[in-house]
Short mmCIF file of C-alpha atoms in Angstrom, two decimals:
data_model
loop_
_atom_site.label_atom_id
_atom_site.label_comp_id
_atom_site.label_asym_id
_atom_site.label_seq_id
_atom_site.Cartn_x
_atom_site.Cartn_y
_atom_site.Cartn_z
CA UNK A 17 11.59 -63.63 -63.22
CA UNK A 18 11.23 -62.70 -67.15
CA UNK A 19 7.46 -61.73 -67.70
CA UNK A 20 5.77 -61.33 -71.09
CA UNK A 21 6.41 -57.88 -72.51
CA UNK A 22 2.52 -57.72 -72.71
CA UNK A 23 1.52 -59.25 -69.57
CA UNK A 24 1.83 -60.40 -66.17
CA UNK A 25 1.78 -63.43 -66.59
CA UNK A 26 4.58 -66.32 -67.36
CA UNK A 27 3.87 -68.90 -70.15
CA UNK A 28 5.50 -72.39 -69.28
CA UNK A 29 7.42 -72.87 -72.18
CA UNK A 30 10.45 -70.05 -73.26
CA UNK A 31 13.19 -70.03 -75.82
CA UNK A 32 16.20 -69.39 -73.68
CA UNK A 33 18.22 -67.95 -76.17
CA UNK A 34 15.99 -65.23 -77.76
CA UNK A 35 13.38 -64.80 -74.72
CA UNK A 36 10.55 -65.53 -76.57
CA UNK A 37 7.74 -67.41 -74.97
CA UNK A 38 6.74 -70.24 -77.20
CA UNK A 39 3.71 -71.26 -75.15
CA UNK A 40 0.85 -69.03 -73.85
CA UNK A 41 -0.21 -71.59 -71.67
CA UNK A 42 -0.24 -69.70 -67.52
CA UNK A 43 -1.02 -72.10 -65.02
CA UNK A 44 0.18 -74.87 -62.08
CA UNK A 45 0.59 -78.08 -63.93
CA UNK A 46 3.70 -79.19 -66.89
CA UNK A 47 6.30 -76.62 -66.95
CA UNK A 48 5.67 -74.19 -64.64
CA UNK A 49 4.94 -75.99 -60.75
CA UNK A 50 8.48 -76.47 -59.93
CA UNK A 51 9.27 -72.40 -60.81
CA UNK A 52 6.62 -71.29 -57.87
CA UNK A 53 7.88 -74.80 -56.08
CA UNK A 54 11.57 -73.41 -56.19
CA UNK A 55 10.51 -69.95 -55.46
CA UNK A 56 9.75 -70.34 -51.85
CA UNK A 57 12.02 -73.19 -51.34
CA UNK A 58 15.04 -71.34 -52.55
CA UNK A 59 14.03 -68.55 -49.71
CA UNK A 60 13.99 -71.30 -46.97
CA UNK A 61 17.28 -72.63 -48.06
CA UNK A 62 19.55 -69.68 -48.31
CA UNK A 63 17.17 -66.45 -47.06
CA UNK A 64 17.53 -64.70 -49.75
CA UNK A 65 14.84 -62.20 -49.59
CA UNK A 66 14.13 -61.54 -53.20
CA UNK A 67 13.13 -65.38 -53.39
CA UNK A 68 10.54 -64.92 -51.30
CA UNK A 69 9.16 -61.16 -52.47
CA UNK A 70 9.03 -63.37 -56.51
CA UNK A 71 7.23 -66.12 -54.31
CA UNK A 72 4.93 -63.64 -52.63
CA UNK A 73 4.13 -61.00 -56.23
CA UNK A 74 3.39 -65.00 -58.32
CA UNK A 75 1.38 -66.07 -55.67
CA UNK A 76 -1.22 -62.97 -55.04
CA UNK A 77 -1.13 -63.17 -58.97
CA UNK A 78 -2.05 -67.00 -58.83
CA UNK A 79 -4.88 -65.94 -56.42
CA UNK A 80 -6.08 -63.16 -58.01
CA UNK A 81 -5.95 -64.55 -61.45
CA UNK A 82 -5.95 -68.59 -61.90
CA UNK A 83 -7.93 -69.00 -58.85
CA UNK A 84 -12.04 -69.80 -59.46
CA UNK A 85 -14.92 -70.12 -57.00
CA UNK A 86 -15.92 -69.03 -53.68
CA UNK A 87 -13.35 -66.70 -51.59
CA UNK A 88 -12.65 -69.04 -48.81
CA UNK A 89 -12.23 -73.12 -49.06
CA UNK A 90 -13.72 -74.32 -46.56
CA UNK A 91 -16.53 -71.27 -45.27
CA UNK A 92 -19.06 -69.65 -47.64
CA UNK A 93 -21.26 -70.93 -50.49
CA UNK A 94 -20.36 -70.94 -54.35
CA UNK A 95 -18.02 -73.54 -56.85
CA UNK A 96 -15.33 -75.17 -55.22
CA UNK A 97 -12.29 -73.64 -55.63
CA UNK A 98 -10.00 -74.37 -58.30
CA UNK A 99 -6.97 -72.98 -60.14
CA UNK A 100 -7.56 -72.90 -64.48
CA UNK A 101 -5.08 -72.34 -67.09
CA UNK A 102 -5.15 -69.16 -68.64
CA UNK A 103 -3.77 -67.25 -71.88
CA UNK A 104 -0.87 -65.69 -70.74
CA UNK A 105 -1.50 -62.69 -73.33
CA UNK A 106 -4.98 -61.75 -71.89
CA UNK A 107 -5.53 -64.07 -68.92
CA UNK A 108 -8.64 -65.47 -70.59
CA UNK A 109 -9.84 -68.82 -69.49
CA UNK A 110 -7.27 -70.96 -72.63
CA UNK A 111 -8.76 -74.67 -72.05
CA UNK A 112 -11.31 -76.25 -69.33
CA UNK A 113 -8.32 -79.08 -67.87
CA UNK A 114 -6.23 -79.87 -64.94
CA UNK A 115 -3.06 -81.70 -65.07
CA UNK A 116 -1.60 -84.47 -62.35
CA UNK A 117 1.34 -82.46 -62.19
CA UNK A 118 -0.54 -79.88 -60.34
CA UNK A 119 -1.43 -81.85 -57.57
CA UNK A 120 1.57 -80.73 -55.90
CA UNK A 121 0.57 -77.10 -55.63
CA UNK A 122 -1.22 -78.01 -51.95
CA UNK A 123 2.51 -78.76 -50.94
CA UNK A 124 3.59 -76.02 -52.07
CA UNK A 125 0.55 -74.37 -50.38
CA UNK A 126 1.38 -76.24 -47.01
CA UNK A 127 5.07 -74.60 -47.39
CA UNK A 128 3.50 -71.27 -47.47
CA UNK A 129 1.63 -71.73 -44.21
CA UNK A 130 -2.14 -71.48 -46.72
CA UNK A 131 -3.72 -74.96 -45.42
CA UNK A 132 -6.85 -73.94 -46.15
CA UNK A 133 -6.25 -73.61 -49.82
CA UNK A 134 -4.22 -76.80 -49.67
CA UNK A 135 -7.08 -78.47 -47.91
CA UNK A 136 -9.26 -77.74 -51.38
CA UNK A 137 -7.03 -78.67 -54.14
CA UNK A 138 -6.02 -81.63 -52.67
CA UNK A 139 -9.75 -82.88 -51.85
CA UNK A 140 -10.24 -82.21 -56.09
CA UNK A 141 -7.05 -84.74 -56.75
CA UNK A 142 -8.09 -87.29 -54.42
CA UNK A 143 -11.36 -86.89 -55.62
CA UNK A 144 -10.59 -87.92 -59.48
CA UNK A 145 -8.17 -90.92 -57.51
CA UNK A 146 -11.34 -92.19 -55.95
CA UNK A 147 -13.38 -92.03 -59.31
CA UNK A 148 -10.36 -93.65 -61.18
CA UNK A 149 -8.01 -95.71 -58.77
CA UNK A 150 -5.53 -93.59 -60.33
CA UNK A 151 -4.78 -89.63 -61.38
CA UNK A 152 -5.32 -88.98 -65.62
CA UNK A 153 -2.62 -86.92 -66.70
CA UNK A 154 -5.12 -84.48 -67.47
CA UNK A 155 -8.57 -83.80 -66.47
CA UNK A 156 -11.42 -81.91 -68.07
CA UNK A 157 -13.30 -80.38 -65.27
CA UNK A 158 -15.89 -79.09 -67.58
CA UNK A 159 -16.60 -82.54 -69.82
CA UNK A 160 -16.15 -84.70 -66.43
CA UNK A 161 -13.86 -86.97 -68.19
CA UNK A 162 -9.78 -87.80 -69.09
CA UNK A 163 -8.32 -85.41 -71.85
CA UNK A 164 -5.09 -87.84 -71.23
CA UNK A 165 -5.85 -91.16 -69.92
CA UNK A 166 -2.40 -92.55 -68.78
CA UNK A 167 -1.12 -92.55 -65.48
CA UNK A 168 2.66 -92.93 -65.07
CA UNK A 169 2.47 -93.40 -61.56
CA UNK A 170 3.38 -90.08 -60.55
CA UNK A 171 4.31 -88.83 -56.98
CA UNK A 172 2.56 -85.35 -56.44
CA UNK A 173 -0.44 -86.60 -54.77
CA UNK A 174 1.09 -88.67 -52.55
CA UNK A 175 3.48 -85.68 -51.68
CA UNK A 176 0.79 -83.53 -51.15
CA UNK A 177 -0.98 -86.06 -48.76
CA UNK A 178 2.40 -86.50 -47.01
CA UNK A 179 2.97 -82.89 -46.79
CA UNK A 180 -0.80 -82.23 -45.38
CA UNK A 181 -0.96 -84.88 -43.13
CA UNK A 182 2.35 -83.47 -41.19
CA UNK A 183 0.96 -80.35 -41.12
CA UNK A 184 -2.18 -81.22 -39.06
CA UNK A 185 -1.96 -84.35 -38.47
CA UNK A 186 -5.35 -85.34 -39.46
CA UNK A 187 -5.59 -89.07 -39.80
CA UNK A 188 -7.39 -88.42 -42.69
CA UNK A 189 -4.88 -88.05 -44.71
CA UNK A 190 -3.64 -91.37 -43.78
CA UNK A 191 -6.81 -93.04 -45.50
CA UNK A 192 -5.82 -90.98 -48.46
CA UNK A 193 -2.52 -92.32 -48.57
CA UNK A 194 -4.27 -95.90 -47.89
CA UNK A 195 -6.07 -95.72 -50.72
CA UNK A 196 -3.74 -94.76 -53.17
CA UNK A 197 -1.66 -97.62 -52.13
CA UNK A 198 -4.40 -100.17 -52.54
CA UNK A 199 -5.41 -98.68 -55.92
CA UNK A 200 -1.48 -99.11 -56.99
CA UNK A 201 -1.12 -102.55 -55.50
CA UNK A 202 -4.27 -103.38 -57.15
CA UNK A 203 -4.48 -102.16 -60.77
CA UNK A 204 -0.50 -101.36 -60.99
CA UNK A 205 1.51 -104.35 -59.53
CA UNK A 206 2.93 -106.39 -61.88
CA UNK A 207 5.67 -109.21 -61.77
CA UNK A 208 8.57 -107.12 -61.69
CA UNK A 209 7.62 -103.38 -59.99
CA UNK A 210 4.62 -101.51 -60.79
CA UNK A 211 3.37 -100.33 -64.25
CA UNK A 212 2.42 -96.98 -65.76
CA UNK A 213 -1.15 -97.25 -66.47
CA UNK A 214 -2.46 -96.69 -69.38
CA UNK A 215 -5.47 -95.88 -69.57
CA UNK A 216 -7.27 -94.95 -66.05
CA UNK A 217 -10.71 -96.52 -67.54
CA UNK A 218 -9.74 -100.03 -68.69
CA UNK A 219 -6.69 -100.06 -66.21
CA UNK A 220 -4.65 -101.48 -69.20
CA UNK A 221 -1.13 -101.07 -68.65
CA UNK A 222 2.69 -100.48 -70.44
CA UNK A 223 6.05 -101.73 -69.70
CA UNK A 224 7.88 -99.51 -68.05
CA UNK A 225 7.77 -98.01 -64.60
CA UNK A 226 9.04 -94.15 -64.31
CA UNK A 227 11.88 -93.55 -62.36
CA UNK A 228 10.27 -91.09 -59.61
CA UNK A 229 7.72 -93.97 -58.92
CA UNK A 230 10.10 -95.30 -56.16
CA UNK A 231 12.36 -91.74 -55.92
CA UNK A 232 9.04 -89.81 -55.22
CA UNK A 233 5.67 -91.88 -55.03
CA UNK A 234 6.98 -94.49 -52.96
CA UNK A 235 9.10 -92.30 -50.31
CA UNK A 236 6.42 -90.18 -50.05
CA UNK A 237 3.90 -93.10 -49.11
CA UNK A 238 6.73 -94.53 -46.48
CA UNK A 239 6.91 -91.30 -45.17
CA UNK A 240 3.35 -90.81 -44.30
CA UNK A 241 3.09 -93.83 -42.20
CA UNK A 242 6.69 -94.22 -41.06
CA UNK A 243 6.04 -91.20 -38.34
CA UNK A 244 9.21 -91.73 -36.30
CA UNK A 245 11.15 -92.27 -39.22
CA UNK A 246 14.64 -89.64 -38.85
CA UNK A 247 13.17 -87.61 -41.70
CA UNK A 248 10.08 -86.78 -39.93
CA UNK A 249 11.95 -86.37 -36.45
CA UNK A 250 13.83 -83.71 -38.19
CA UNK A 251 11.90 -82.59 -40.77
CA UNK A 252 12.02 -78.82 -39.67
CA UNK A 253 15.79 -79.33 -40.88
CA UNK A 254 15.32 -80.84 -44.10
CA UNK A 255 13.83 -80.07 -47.24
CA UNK A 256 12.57 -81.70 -50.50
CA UNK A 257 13.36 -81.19 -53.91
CA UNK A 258 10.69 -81.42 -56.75
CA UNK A 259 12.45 -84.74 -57.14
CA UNK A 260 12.22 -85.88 -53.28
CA UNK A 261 15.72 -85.64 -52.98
CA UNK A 262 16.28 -84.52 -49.08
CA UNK A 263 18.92 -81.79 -48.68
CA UNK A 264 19.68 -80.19 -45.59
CA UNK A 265 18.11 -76.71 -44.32
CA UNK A 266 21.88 -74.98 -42.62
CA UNK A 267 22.33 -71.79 -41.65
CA UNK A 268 25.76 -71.69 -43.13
CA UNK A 269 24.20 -71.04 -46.42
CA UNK A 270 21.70 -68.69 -45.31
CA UNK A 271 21.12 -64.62 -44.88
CA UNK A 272 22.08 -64.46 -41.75
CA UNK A 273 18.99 -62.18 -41.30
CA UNK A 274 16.86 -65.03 -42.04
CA UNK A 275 17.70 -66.53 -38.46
CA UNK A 276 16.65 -63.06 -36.48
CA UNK A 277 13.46 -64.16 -34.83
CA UNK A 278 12.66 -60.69 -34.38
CA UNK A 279 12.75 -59.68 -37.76
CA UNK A 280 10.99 -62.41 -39.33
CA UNK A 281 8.26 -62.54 -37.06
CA UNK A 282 7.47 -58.68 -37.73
CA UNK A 283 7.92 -58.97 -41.66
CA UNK A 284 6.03 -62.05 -41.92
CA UNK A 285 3.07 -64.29 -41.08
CA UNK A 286 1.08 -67.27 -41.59
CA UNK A 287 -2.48 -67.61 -42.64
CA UNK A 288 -4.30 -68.76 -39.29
CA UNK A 289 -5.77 -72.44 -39.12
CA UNK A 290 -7.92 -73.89 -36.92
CA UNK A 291 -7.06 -77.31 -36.63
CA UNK A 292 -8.99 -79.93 -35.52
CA UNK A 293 -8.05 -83.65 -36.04
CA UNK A 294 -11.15 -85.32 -34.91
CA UNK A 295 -12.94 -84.58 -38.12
CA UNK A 296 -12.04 -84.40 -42.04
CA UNK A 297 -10.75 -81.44 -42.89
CA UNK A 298 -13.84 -80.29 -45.28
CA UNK A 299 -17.34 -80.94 -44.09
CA UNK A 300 -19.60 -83.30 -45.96
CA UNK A 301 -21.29 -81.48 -48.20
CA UNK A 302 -17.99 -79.30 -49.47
CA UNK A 303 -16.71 -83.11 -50.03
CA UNK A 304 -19.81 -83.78 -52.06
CA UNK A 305 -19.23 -80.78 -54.18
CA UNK A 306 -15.73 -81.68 -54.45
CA UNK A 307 -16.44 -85.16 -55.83
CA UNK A 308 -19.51 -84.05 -58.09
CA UNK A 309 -16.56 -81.58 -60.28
CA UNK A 310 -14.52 -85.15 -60.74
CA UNK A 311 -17.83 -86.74 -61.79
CA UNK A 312 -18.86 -88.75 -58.89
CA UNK A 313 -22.66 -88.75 -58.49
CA UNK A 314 -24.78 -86.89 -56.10
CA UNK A 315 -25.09 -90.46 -54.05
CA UNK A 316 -21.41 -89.71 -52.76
CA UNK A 317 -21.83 -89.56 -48.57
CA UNK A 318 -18.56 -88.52 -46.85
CA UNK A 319 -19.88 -91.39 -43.92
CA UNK A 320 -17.60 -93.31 -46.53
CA UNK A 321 -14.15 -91.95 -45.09
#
């Protein structure tokens, strides 16, 4: 974990050979999700503890600098919470959009045990999905409108709703992963497979379809509503890569010290969650305020989900 000489922050783009960072960009999205992504999952994997104490010093910093709006997600009044790009030199506030790519940060967030903050991010992605039938590749928050308007049918929603929806089982998320499957049967489908959209306005379209559409997007989506599927019956022994490949969790790899109840329980926690499945997971009018930042009106009622 290389930081900037003058900062404590990481940039997302480095020239391996000389160490120099060649973009100041510090954020979630393109180039720098699957480090924090890997982080955590490379602790799971082989209990390594090191892993996890990186995972642990880039996440407070994540909080404590990238993070926007009121303390918790889901009590208290204030902006929704969101996570910004920032100058890696100075942390200053570099550029008022959010990538798709970020969407997958409330995975990693579910990983981590922090629903709550999971809860939040992912309400902002389905939020723009609802306003577009699709996710822009980026987003300006401030302007309310695409900085990127193509959609290449990417998977981290969809992995995000997968991941939230087995963590609390909130049918919910099963109406998110609904309607992303409408919108992509609707404005995607083509002849031969689905099609990168173009533009999220107009719904025009190219010819080609990514690979990770049916590697990621699609497994994800089977996964959500395939709940005895063998993945899900075992899924405390399996783990995803950031390219939904499924690789098993064994202790033959691991730290042995990993597998000591005892110690991990007294060295470690999880952020408590209250969990109740009988209602969405952020009241109406956090929904509302959610769906104003994508640019949905004030006529938005969550009596709609």
């Amino acid at each position: 974990l290389r930081l900037s000489k003058v900062s404590i922050f990481l940039g997302n783009v480095v020239n391996i050979q000389t160490g120099e960072w060649k973009s100041v960009i510090s954020g979630l999205g393109a180039g720098l999700d699957s480090f924090y992504e890997y982080l955590l999952k490379a602790f799971v994997l082989f209990g390594v503890e090191a892993d996890l104490r990186m995972f642990q010093e880039a996440y407070a910093l994540i909080i404590s600098q990238l993070r926007r709006g009121r303390d918790r997600c889901v009590l208290g009044e204030g902006e929704t919470p969101m996570y910004v790009n920032v100058d890696m030199r100075d942390g200053s506030l570099l550029n008022t959009w959010i990538d798709a790519l970020q969407a997958s940060f409330a995975a990693v967030q579910v990983l981590n045990g922090d629903i709550d903050e999971a809860v939040c991010i992912h309400a902002i992605y389905y939020s723009l999905w609802k306003r577009y039938d699709a996710l822009p590749e980026r987003y300006n928050w401030h302007l309310k409108i695409p900085d990127v308007y193509f959609y290449p049918l990417r998977p981290e929603l969809a992995e995000s709703t997968y991941m939230l929806y087995r963590a609390t089982q909130n049918p919910f998320y099963l109406r998110v992963g609904f309607d992303i499957l409408h919108s992509l049967n609707t404005f995607a489908r083509v002849k031969c497979g689905y099609a990168t959209v173009h533009n999220v306005v107009d719904k025009s379209l190219e010819d080609r379809m990514e690979s990770f559409f049916l590697s990621e997007t699609v497994k994800y989506l089977y996964l959500l509503f395939d709940v005895n599927n063998a993945v899900n019956r075992n899924e405390e022994r399996i783990m995803f890569t950031t390219e939904g490949h499924i690789i098993p969790i064994d202790k033959r790899i691991r730290d042995p010290v990993y597998d000591a109840p005892q110690y991990f329980s007294r060295n470690h926690s999880c952020i408590a969650f209250k969990l109740d499945r009988h209602r969405p997971p952020l009241d109406q009018s956090r929904l509302a305020q959610i769906f104003r930042l994508a640019g949905i009106g004030l006529g938005f009622s969550g009596s709609n989900f």
